[in-house]
Each structure stands twice: as C-alpha cells, then as structure tokens.
Coordinates of C-alpha atoms and ligand atoms in Angstrom, one line a residue:
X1 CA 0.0 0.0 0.0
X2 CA 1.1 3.7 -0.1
X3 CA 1.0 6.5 2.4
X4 CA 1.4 10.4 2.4
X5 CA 5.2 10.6 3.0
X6 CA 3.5 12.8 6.0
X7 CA 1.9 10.1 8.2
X8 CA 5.0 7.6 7.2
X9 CA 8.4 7.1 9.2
X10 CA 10.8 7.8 6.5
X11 CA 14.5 6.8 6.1
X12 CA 17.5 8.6 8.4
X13 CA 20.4 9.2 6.0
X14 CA 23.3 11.8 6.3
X15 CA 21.5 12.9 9.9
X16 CA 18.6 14.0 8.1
X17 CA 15.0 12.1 7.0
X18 CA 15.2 11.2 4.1
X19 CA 11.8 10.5 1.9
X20 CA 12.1 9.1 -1.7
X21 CA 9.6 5.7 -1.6
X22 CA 6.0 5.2 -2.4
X23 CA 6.2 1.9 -1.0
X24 CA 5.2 1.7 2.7
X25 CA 4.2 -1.0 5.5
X26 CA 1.8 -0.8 8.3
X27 CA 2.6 -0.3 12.1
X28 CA 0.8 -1.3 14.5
X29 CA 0.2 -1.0 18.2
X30 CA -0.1 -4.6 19.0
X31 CA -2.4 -3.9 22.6
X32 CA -5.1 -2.4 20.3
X33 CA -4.6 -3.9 17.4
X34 CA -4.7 -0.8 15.6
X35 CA -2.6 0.9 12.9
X36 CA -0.5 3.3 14.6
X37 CA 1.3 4.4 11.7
X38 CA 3.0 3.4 8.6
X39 CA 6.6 2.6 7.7
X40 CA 8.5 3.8 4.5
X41 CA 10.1 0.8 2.4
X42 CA 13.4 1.3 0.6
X43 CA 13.8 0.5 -2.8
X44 CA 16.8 -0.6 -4.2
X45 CA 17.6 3.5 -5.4
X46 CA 16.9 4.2 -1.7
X47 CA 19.3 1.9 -0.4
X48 CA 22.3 2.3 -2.6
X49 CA 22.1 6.2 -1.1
X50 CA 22.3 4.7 2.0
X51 CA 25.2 2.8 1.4
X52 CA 26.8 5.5 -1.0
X53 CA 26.7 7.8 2.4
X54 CA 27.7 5.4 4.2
X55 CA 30.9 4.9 2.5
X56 CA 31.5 8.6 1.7
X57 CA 31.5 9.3 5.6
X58 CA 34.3 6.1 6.3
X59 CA 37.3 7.5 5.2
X60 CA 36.6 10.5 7.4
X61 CA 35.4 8.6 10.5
X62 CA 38.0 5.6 10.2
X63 CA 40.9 8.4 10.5
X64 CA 39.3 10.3 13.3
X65 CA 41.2 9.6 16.5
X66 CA 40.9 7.1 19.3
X67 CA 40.0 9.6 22.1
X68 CA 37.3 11.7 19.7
X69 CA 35.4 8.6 18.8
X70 CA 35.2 7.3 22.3
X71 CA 34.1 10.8 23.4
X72 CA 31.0 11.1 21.1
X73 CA 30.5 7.5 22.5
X74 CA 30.4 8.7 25.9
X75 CA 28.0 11.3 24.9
X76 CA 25.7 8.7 23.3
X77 CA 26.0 6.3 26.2
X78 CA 25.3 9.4 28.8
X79 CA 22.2 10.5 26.3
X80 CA 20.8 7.0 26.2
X81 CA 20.8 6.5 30.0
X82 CA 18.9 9.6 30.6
X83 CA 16.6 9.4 28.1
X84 CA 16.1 5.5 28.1
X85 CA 12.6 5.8 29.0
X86 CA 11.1 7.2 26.5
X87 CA 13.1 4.3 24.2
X88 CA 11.5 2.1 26.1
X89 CA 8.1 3.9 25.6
X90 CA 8.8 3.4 22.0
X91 CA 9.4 -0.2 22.1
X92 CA 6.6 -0.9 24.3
X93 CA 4.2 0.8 22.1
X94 CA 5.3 -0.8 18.3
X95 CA 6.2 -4.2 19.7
X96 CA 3.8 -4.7 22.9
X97 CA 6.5 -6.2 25.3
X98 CA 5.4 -4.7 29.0
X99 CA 7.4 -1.4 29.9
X100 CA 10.0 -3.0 32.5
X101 CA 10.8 -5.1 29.9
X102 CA 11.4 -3.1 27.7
X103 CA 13.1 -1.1 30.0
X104 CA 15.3 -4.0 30.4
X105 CA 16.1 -4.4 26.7
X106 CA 16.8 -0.8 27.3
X107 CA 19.8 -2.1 29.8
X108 CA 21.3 -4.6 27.9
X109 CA 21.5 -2.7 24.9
X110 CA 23.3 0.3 27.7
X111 CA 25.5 -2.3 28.7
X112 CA 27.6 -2.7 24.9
X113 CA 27.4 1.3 24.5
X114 CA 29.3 1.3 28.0
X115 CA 31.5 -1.4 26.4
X116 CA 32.1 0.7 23.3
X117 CA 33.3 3.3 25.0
X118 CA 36.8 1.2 26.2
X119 CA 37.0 0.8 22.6
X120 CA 40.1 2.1 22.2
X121 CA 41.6 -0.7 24.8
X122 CA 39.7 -3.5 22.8
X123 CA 41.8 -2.3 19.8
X124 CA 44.7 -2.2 21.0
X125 CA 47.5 -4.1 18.5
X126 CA 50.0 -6.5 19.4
X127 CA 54.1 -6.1 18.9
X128 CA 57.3 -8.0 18.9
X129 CA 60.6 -6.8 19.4
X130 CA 63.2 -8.4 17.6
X131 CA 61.2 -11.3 16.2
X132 CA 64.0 -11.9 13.4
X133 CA 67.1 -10.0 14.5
X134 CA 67.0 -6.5 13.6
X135 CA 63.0 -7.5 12.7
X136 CA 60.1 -6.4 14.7
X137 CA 56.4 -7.9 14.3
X138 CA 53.6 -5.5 14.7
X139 CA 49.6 -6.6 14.2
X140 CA 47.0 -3.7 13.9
X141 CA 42.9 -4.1 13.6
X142 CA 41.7 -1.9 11.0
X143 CA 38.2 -0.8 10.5
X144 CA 36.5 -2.9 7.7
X145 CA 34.3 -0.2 6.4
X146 CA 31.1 -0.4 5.0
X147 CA 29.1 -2.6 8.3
X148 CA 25.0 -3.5 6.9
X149 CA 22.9 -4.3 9.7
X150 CA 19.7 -6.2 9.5
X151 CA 17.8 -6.7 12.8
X152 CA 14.7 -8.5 13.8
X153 CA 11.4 -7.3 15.9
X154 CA 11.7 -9.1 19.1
X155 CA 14.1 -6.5 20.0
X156 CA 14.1 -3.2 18.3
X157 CA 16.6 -1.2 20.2
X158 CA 19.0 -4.1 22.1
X159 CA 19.6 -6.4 18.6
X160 CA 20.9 -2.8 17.0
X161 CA 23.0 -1.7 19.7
X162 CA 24.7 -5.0 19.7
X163 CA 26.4 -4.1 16.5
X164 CA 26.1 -0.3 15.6
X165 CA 28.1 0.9 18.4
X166 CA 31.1 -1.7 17.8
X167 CA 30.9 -0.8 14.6
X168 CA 30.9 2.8 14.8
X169 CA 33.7 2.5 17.9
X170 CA 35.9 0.5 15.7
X171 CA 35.5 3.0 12.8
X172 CA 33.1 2.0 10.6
X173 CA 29.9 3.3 8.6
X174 CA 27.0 2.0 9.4
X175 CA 23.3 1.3 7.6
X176 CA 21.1 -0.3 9.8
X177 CA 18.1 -1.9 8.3
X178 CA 15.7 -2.8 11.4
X179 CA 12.2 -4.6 11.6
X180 CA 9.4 -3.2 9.4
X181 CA 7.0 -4.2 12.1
X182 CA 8.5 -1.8 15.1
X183 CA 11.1 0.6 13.2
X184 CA 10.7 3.8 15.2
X185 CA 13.2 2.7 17.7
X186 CA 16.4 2.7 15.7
X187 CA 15.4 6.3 14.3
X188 CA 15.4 7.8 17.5
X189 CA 19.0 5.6 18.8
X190 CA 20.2 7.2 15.4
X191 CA 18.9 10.7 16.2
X192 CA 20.0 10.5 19.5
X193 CA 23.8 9.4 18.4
X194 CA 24.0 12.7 16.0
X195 CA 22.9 14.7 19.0
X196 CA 25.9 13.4 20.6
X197 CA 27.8 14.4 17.4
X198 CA 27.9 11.3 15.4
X199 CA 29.0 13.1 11.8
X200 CA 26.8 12.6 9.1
X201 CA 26.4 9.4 7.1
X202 CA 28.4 7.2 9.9
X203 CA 25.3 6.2 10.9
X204 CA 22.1 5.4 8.3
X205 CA 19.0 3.9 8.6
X206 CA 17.3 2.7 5.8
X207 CA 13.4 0.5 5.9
X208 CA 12.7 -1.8 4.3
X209 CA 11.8 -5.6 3.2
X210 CA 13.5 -7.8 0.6
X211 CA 14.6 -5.4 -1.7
X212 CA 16.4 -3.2 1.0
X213 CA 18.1 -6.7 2.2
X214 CA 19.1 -8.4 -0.7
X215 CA 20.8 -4.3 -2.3
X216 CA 22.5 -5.1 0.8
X217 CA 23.6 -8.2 0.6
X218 CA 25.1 -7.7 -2.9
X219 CA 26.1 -4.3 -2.9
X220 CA 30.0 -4.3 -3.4
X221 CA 30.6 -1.2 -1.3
X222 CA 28.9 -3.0 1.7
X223 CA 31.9 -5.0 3.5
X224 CA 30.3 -6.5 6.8
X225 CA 26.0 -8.2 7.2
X226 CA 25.2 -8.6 10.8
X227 CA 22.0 -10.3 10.5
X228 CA 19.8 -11.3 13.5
X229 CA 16.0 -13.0 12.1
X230 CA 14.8 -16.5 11.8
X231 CA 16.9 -19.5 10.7
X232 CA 15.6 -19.7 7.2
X233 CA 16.8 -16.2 6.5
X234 CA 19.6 -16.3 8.0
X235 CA 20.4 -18.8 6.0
X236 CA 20.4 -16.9 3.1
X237 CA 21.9 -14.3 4.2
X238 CA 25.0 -16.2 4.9
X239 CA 24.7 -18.0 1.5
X240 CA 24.3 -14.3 -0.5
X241 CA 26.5 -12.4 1.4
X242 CA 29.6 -14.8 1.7
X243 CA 28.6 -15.4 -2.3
X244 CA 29.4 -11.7 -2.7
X245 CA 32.7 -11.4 -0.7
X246 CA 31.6 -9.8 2.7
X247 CA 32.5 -10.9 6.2
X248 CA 28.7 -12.3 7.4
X249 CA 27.7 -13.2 11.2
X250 CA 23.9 -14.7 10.9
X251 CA 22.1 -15.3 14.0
X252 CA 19.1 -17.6 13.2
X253 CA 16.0 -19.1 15.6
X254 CA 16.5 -21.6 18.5
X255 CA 14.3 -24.0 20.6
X256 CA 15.9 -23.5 23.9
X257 CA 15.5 -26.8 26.5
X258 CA 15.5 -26.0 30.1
X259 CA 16.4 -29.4 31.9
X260 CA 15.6 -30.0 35.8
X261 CA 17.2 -32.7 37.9
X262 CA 15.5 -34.1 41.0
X263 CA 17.6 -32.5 43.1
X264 CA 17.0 -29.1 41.8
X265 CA 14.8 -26.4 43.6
X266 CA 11.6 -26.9 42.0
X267 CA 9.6 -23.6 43.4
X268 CA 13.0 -21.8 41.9
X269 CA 12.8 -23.9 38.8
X270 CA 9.3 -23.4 38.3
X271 CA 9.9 -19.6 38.7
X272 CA 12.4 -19.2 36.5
X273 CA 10.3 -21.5 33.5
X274 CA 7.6 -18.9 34.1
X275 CA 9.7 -16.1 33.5
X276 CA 11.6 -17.2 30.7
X277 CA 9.0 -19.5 28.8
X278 CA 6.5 -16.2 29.2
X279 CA 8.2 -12.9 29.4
X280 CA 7.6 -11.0 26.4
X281 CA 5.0 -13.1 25.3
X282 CA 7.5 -15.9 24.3
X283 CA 9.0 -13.8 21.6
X284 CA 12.2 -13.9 22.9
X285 CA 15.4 -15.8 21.1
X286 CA 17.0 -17.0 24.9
X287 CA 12.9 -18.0 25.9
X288 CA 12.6 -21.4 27.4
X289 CA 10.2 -23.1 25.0
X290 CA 10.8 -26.6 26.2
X291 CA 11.6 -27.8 29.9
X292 CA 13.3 -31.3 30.0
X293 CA 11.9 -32.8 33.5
X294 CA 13.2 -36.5 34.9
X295 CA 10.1 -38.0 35.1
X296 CA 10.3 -38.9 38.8
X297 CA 9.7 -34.7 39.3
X298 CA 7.7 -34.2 36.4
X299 CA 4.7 -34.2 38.3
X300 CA 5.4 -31.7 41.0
X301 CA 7.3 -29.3 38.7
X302 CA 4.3 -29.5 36.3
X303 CA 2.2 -28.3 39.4
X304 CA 4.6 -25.7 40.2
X305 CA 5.0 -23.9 37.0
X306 CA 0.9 -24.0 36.2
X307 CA -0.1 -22.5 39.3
X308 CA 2.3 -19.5 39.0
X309 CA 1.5 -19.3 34.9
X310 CA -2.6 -18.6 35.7
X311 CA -1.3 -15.7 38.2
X312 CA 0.3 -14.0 35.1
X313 CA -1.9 -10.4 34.0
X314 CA -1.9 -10.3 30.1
X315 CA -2.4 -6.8 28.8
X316 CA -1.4 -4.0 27.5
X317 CA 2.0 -3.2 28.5
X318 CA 1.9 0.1 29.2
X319 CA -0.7 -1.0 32.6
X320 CA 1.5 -2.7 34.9
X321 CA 0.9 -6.1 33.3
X322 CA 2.8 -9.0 33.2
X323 CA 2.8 -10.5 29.4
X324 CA 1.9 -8.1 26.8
X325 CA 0.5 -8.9 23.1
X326 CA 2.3 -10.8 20.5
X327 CA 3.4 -8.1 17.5
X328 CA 0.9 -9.2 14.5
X329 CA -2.9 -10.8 14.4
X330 CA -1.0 -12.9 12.1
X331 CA 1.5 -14.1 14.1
X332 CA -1.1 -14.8 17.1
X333 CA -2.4 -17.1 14.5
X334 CA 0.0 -19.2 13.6
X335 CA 0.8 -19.6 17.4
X336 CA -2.6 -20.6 17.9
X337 CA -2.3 -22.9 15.3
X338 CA 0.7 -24.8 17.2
X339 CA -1.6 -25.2 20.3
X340 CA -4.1 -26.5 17.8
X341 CA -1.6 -29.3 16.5
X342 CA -0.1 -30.3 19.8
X343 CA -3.6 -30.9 21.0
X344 CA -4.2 -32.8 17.9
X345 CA -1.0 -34.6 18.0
X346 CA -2.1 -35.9 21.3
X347 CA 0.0 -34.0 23.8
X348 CA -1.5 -32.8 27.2
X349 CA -2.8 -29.6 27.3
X350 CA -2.2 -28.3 30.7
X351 CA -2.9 -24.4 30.5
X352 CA -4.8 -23.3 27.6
X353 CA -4.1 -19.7 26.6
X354 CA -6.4 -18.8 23.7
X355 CA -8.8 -17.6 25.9
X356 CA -9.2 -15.1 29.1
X357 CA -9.0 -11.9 30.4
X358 CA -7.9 -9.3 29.3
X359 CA -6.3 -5.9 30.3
X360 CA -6.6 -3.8 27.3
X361 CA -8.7 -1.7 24.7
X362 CA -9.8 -2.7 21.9
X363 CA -8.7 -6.2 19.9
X364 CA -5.0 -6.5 20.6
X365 CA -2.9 -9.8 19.7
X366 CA -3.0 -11.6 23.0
X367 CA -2.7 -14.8 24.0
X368 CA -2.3 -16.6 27.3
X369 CA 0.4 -19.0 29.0
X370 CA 0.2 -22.0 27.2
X371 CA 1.7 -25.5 28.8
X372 CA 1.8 -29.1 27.0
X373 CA 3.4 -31.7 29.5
X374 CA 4.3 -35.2 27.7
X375 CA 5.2 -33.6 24.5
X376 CA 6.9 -35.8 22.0
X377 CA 10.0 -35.1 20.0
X378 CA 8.2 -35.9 16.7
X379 CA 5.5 -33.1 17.1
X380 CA 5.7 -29.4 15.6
X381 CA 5.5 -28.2 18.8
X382 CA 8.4 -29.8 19.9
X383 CA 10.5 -29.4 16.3
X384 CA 9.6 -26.1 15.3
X385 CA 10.5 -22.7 17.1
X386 CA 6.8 -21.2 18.1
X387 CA 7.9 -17.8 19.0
X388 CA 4.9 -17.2 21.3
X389 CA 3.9 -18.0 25.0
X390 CA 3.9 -21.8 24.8
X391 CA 5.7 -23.6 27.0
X392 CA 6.4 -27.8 26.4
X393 CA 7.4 -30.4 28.7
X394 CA 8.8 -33.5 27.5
X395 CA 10.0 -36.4 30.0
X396 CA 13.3 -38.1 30.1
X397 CA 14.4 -41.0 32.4
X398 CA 17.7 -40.0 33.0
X399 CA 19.9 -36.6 33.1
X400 CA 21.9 -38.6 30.1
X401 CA 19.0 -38.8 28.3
X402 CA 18.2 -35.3 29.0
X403 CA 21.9 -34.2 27.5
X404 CA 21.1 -36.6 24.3
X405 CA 17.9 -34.7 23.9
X406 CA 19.2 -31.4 23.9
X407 CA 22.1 -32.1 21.9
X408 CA 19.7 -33.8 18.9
X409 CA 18.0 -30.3 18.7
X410 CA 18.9 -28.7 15.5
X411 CA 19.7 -25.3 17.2
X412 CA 22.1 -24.4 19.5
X413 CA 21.2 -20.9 20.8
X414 CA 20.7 -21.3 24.6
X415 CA 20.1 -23.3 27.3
X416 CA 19.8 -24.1 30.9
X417 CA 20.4 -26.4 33.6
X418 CA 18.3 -26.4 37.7
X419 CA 20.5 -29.0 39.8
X420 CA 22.6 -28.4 43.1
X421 CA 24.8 -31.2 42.3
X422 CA 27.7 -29.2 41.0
X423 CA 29.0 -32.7 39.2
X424 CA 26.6 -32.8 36.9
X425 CA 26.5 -29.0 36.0
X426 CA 30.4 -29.4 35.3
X427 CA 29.5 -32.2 33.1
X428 CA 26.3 -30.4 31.5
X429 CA 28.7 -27.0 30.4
X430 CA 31.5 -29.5 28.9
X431 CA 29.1 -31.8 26.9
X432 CA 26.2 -29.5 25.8
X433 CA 26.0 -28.6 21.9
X434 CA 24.9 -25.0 22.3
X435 CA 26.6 -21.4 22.8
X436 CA 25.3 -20.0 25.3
X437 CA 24.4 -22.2 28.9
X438 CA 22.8 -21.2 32.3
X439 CA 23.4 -22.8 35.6
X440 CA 20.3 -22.2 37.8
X441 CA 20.3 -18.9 35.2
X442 CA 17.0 -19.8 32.5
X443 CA 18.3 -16.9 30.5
X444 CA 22.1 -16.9 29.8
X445 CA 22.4 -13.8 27.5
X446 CA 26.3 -12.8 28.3
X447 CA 27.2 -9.8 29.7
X448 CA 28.6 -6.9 27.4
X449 CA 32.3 -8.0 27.7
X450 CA 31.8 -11.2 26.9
X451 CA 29.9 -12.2 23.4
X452 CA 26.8 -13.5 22.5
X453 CA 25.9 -16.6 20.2
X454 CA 24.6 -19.7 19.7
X455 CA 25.5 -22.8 17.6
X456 CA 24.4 -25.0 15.0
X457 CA 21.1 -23.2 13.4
X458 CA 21.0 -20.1 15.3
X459 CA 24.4 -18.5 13.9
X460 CA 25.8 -19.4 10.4
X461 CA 29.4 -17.4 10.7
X462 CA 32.0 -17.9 13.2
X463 CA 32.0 -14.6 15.2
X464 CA 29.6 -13.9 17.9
X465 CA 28.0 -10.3 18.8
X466 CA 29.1 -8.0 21.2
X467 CA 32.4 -8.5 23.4
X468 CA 35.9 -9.0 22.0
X469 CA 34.5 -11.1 19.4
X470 CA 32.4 -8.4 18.4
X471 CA 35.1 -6.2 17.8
X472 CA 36.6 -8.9 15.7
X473 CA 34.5 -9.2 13.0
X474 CA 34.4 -5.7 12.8
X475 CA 37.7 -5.2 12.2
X476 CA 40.4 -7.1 9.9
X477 CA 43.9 -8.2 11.4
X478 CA 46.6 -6.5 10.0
X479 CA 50.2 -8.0 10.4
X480 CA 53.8 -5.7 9.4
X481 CA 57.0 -7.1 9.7
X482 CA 59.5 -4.0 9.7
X483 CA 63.3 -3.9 9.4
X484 CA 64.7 -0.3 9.5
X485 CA 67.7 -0.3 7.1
X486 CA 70.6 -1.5 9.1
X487 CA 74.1 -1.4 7.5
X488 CA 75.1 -5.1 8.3
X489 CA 72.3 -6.5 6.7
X490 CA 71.5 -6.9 3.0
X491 CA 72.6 -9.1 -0.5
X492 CA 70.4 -11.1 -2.8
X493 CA 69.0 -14.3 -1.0
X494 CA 66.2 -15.9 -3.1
X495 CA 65.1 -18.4 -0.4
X496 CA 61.9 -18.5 1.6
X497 CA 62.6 -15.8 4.9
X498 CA 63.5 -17.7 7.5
X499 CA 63.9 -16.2 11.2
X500 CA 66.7 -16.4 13.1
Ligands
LIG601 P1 12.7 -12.5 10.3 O1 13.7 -13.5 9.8 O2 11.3 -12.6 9.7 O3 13.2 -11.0 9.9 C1 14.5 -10.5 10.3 C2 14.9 -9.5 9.3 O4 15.0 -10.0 8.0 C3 14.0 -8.3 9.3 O5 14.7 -7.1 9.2 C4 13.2 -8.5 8.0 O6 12.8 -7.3 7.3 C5 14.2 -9.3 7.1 N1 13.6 -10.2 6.2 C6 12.4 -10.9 6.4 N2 12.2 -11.7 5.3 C7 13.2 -11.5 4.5 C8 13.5 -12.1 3.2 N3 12.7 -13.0 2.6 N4 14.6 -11.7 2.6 C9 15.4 -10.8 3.1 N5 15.2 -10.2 4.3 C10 14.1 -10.6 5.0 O7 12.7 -12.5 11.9 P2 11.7 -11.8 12.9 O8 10.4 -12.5 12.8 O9 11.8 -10.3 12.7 O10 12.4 -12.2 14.3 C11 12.2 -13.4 15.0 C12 13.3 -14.4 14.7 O11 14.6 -13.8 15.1 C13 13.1 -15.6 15.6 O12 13.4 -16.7 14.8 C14 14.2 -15.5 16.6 O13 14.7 -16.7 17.2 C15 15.3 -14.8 15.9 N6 16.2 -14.1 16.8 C16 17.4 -14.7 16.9 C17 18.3 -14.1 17.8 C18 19.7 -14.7 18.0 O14 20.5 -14.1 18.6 N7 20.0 -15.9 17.5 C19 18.0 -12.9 18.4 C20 16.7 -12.3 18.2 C21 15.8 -12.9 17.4

C-alpha cells in the first residue's frame, strides 16, 4: 500500500530524514490492534544512497582519533541512559513487550554502548621486538568499512545496539536496516547518536523488506552483514552475502531446553520456567520453549509452573501487566495454530491460553500462558520454534538422556540447567551442543564483555555479537613485519625468509 510521505516514518540518512519511496508498511500498536502508523520501504535507489553515504562518511570517521570517537560515544551512552525511558516507551508501544521489559532491553543494549566506550583498549594491537634479528612484528585491527545491519522485531533497540556501536567505535559506517514491524526505535538511537555528534552518514537507517536486504547483501561497497532474524533467513543471508565477498555473522532461531534434575529447587525452577517460557510473550530468542523434566519430578514441577503461569496479568504493557500482546494478528495465528496441532498430536494440554482476560482496549494480539506436558520429540511443537507463550514439557528418564535430547535439537542458541549437584552442572557446560548455557540462570544472555551466540542453526558465521569477538569481525587483522635499514644487513638471497 502507499501512504502520504507525511503520516510515514521515513529513512534517516546523512542525519537528516530522508523520503524518496512510495512503498510503505503498516505499524501497529499490538495492545489495540490498531494501525499506529505506517513505515516507509526502501527501494533498491533508496538503499544504494544509503550505502553511497555510508561509504563517503568512512574515510573520514575511520581516521578520526581514538579519544574523539570514544568521546561522542560517551556522549551517546550518557544521552541514552537519561533518556532510556522514552526508548522504552517506543518499544513498548510498536512491539507490545510490558514497559519493564522493555526497559530491560533498554539495559542490555546500555551495557555494549558502555563497552564501546573502552573501545580504544579493545583495539589495541600486538608487537614483537626483535622477532628476526634487527625485525620487529607488529599486528593492527583496521576498521573494515562499510558494516550492513539487518535486525529482527523481538528486540528493536537491544539487537541494534549490539552491532552499531562496535561498529561505529571500531570505525566504521553503518546502515542499519531494522524490523518493518517496530522501526521507530532505531530512528530515535540514530537521532539520538547525531545529538551526541555522530557526523553525518556514519550512521544510516534505511526501511525496508526484501529489496532493501538483498541491495544489501550484494552491494560491493557494503563489507560486513550482521543479520539477527529467523533460521531460514539467516540462512540466506549467509549463502548471499559470503557469495558476494563480505564478512557475514547470521544469527538464526532456537528452541531453547530447560532441563531440571530431581535435586533441583523446584519452586526456583518453576519460577524461572515462568519467566523465561513467558516474558515478552514468548518472543524472545533465549525463551525457554521446552523444559526437560526427569520424570520422577515431572509431576510436581508441572504443578509448580501452572499454578504461577494462571497468576500472570496479560495486557497492555503500558498498565503494569505482566505478558503483553504478540506483534501481528497474524502471528497470534500461527501460534494458535501450534496449540491447535499439539492438541491434535495428542500431547497434554495443561494451561490453555487462547482464551481469558484481558487488560486492554480494543482487539489487541493476545494470547495466554500456554503448557503441553508429555510432548513428543516428533510433534511441531516440539521441532519447530513457536515464538509465542507456549511452554512444552517433554520427560526423560535420565539426566543422560536429558543431555542426548538437547544435543539432537537442531539449534544451539541457549540453554539451561536447575541442579545443586555441581558434578553434573560441570559435566552439562562440557558436553552441551549449544553457545550459550545457564546454571540455575533460565536466560544466559552474556554480559557486554563477553559475546553472545549460539551454535548450529541459530548463527551461520563464526563470530559472535558484542564483546571481543564483536570487535573482531568488525575489524580485519593487519600483520607488518619492519626492518629499518641496518648497514650489516642486506645481498640477494632468493630463499623463503626464515627467522633467526
Ligand atoms: P525475520 O527473519 O522474519 O526478519 C529478520 C529481518 O530480516 C527483518 O529485518 C526482515 O525485514 C528481514 N527479512 C524478512 N524476510 C526476508 C526475506 N525473505 N529476505 C530478506 N530479508 C528478510 O525474523 P523476525 O520475525 O523479525 O524475528 C524473529 C526471529 O529472530 C526468531 O526466529 C528469533 O529466534 C530470531 N532471533 C534470533 C536471535 C539470535 O540471537 N539468535 C535474536 C533475536 C531474534
């Protein structure tokens, strides 16, 4: 559809809007279910002016110094942590997730601008005296210019402010293509980071769908894709963008298993499956969507997590609520249509969330806490990522089979263990196929200085986000060996150099 360029969220390019597409997508507020505005989408002319301003403002910005960079960051990071409410006002309004919450997101996403602005230690090179004799080693990170960024909805302001600021602190340019379905938040971080005195074109937003992805995915003035979205896509972006010569990190979907050991503290197990199967609404990439339980506790943790699930107030976020809406009336019907086929699948229903109250006005995309205990491995509930408030239980006999179960998954994103026998937590961390594991923690998301990411289907690319290895992939090793000319040394030698 199309939309006066008035009543549209446009583009942010060279620190200015930028309006120049007839194309444009629909936003909603997902509490009401109403349209609260409408999203410009970049065609492929859009998005090569993106990219072109994007790569006029690197040469500039790579060669600014060390200590000016890290000041505008420290003006951003001050910026964002007084004004992080109204973000999270934002965020709470296009996406639905309750205001602490987002809040929260809010935090995390604090936490890498805070890391960004030690950038200059993170960057540091390495040296050798003396290496050969008379030779000295020297290796340098180097900015590697042109950084696309393509984010999903679950997290409109955190999943960009994992990447733009390591970008931007390691010296590159930036265009950051969020989510169609909540894209106001990553034109305010972007307005906000001028007003800290970002320079023109380092950092560019552009809208979009598939025709803003794939210019940047083929693009040859775009060097780095930092993708975050679904495995499927992900895939593809790995496949396009490596097929075109750019350094790609692709984080994908996950199923993440929760697995509880009779020895465990069930009311503190049961808590913490609550909070991570349904805080925001299930739409979270580290969510618990499926709790391993050794049968002989299965019945009492079952209990457990039920009775504190019906407590749970859906609503509109903005009211205090506990579990807010999920983001489209089409995505609260494909959930639906998982509880559908678990129930038809024959696994047992335990808390049915397609219907009760409500805190809200009008029609908004709610559902409620949704349990299935004695799932099996071969239903879609169990194989497929839902991405909404359902939580399933599948039984295992023994902690071994617990580890086999979890390591069968296809994705390796996140997951958790509940014991207090500190054998079999060491054992869990050393044998588990995934990235990113939580003792008595449900949801393990690393701390800035360290780096997130999972394994298997949920990244495609080696590096991870955020951390050291964030500053990695945005910067390319340099090596120079140096000999300063020395009288002694010289003459022809055609043989490989050798050191001594
Ligand atoms: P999505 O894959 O639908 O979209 C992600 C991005 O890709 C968006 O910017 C979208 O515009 C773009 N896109 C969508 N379809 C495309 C296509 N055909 N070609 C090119 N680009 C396309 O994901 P989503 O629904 O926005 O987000 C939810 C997914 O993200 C879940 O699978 C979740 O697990 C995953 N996720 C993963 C992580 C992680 O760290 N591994 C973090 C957050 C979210």
């Amino acid at each position: 559809m199309t939309a006066t360029l008035t009543d549209t969220l446009q583009h942010w390019i060279n620190n200015a809007n930028y309006s120049a597409d007839d194309r444009s997508g629909k936003v909603y507020n997902p509490a009401t279910g109403e349209v609260s505005g409408h999203v410009a989408l970049a065609s492929k002319a859009t998005t090569e002016h993106a990219i072109a301003a994007a790569a006029a403002a690197f040469p500039k910005w790579r060669d600014t110094s060390l200590a000016r960079r890290t000041a505008i960051m420290f003006n951003f990071r001050q910026l964002l942590a007084e004004r992080k409410g109204e973000l999270a006002a934002i965020i709470t309004a296009e996406h639905g997730k309750v205001l602490d919450d987002a809040l929260g997101e809010v935090a995390r996403g604090l936490e890498v601008v805070e890391l960004c602005c030690n950038a200059p230690y993170l960057l540091k090179g390495e040296f050798s005296q003396n290496a050969s004799t008379g030779i000295d080693v020297q290796s340098m990170r180097q900015p590697v210019g042109v950084s696309a960024i393509i984010s999903p909805f679950n997290f409109p302001a955190m999943v960009p402010l994992w990447f733009f600021p390591v970008a931007i602190a390691s010296g590159n340019a930036v265009v950051l293509k969020p989510s169609e379905k909540d894209p106001s938040a990553a034109n305010w971080l972007a307005e906000l980071f001028a007003e800290a005195g970002l320079p023109e074109g380092v950092l560019n937003v552009v809208h979009g769908d598939k025709e803003a992805v794939d210019t940047l995915l083929t693009d040859p003035r775009v060097n780095s894709v930092s993708f975050v979205g679904s495995t499927p896509i992900a895939q593809y972006v790995y496949s396009t963008g490596t097929a075109h010569n750019k350094r790609v990190q692709a984080f994908g979907g996950a199923k993440n298993h929760m697995l509880v050991l009779p020895d465990a503290d069930l009311d503190l197990a049961a808590d913490m499956a609550v909070n991570a199967g349904f805080g925001a609404a299930g739409e979270r990439c580290m969510a618990i969507s499926v709790v391993v339980a050794i049968d002989t506790i299965a019945d009492e943790l079952v209990a457990k997590i039920a009775e504190r699930a019906k407590t749970l107030r859906v609503g509109d976020g903005t009211r205090g609520c506990d579990m807010g809406p999920l983001i489209t009336g089409e995505h609260k019907a494909k959930v639906a249509g998982y509880i559908e086929a678990g129930i038809d699948a024959g696994a047992e229903l335990v808390l049915d969330g397609r219907t009760g109250t409500v805190d809200a006005d009008g029609e908004g995309f709610f559902l409620h806490p949704t349990m299935f205990d004695r799932v099996g491995t071969d239903m879609s509930i169990y194989t497929e990522e839902i991405f909404g408030p359902v939580l399933s239980v599948v039984r295992v006999d023994t902690f071994n089979e617990g580890i086999d179960l979890i390591n069968s998954s296809p994705y390796g994103n996140g997951t958790a263990i509940f014991t207090n026998d500190g054998g079999a937590a060491r054992r869990f961390e050393d044998e588990i196929q995934v990235g990113m594991v939580g003792v008595n923690v449900p949801i393990p998301v690393p701390v800035g200085y360290h780096s997130f990411g999972g394994w298997k289907a949920s990244l495609f690319g080696d590096q991870h986000a955020y951390g050291p290895e964030g500053f990695k992939f945005f910067t390319r090793n340099k090596v120079i060996t140096k000999r300063w000319l020395d009288p002694s040394h010289g003459g022809i030698n055609l043989g490989f150099p050798q050191n001594d």
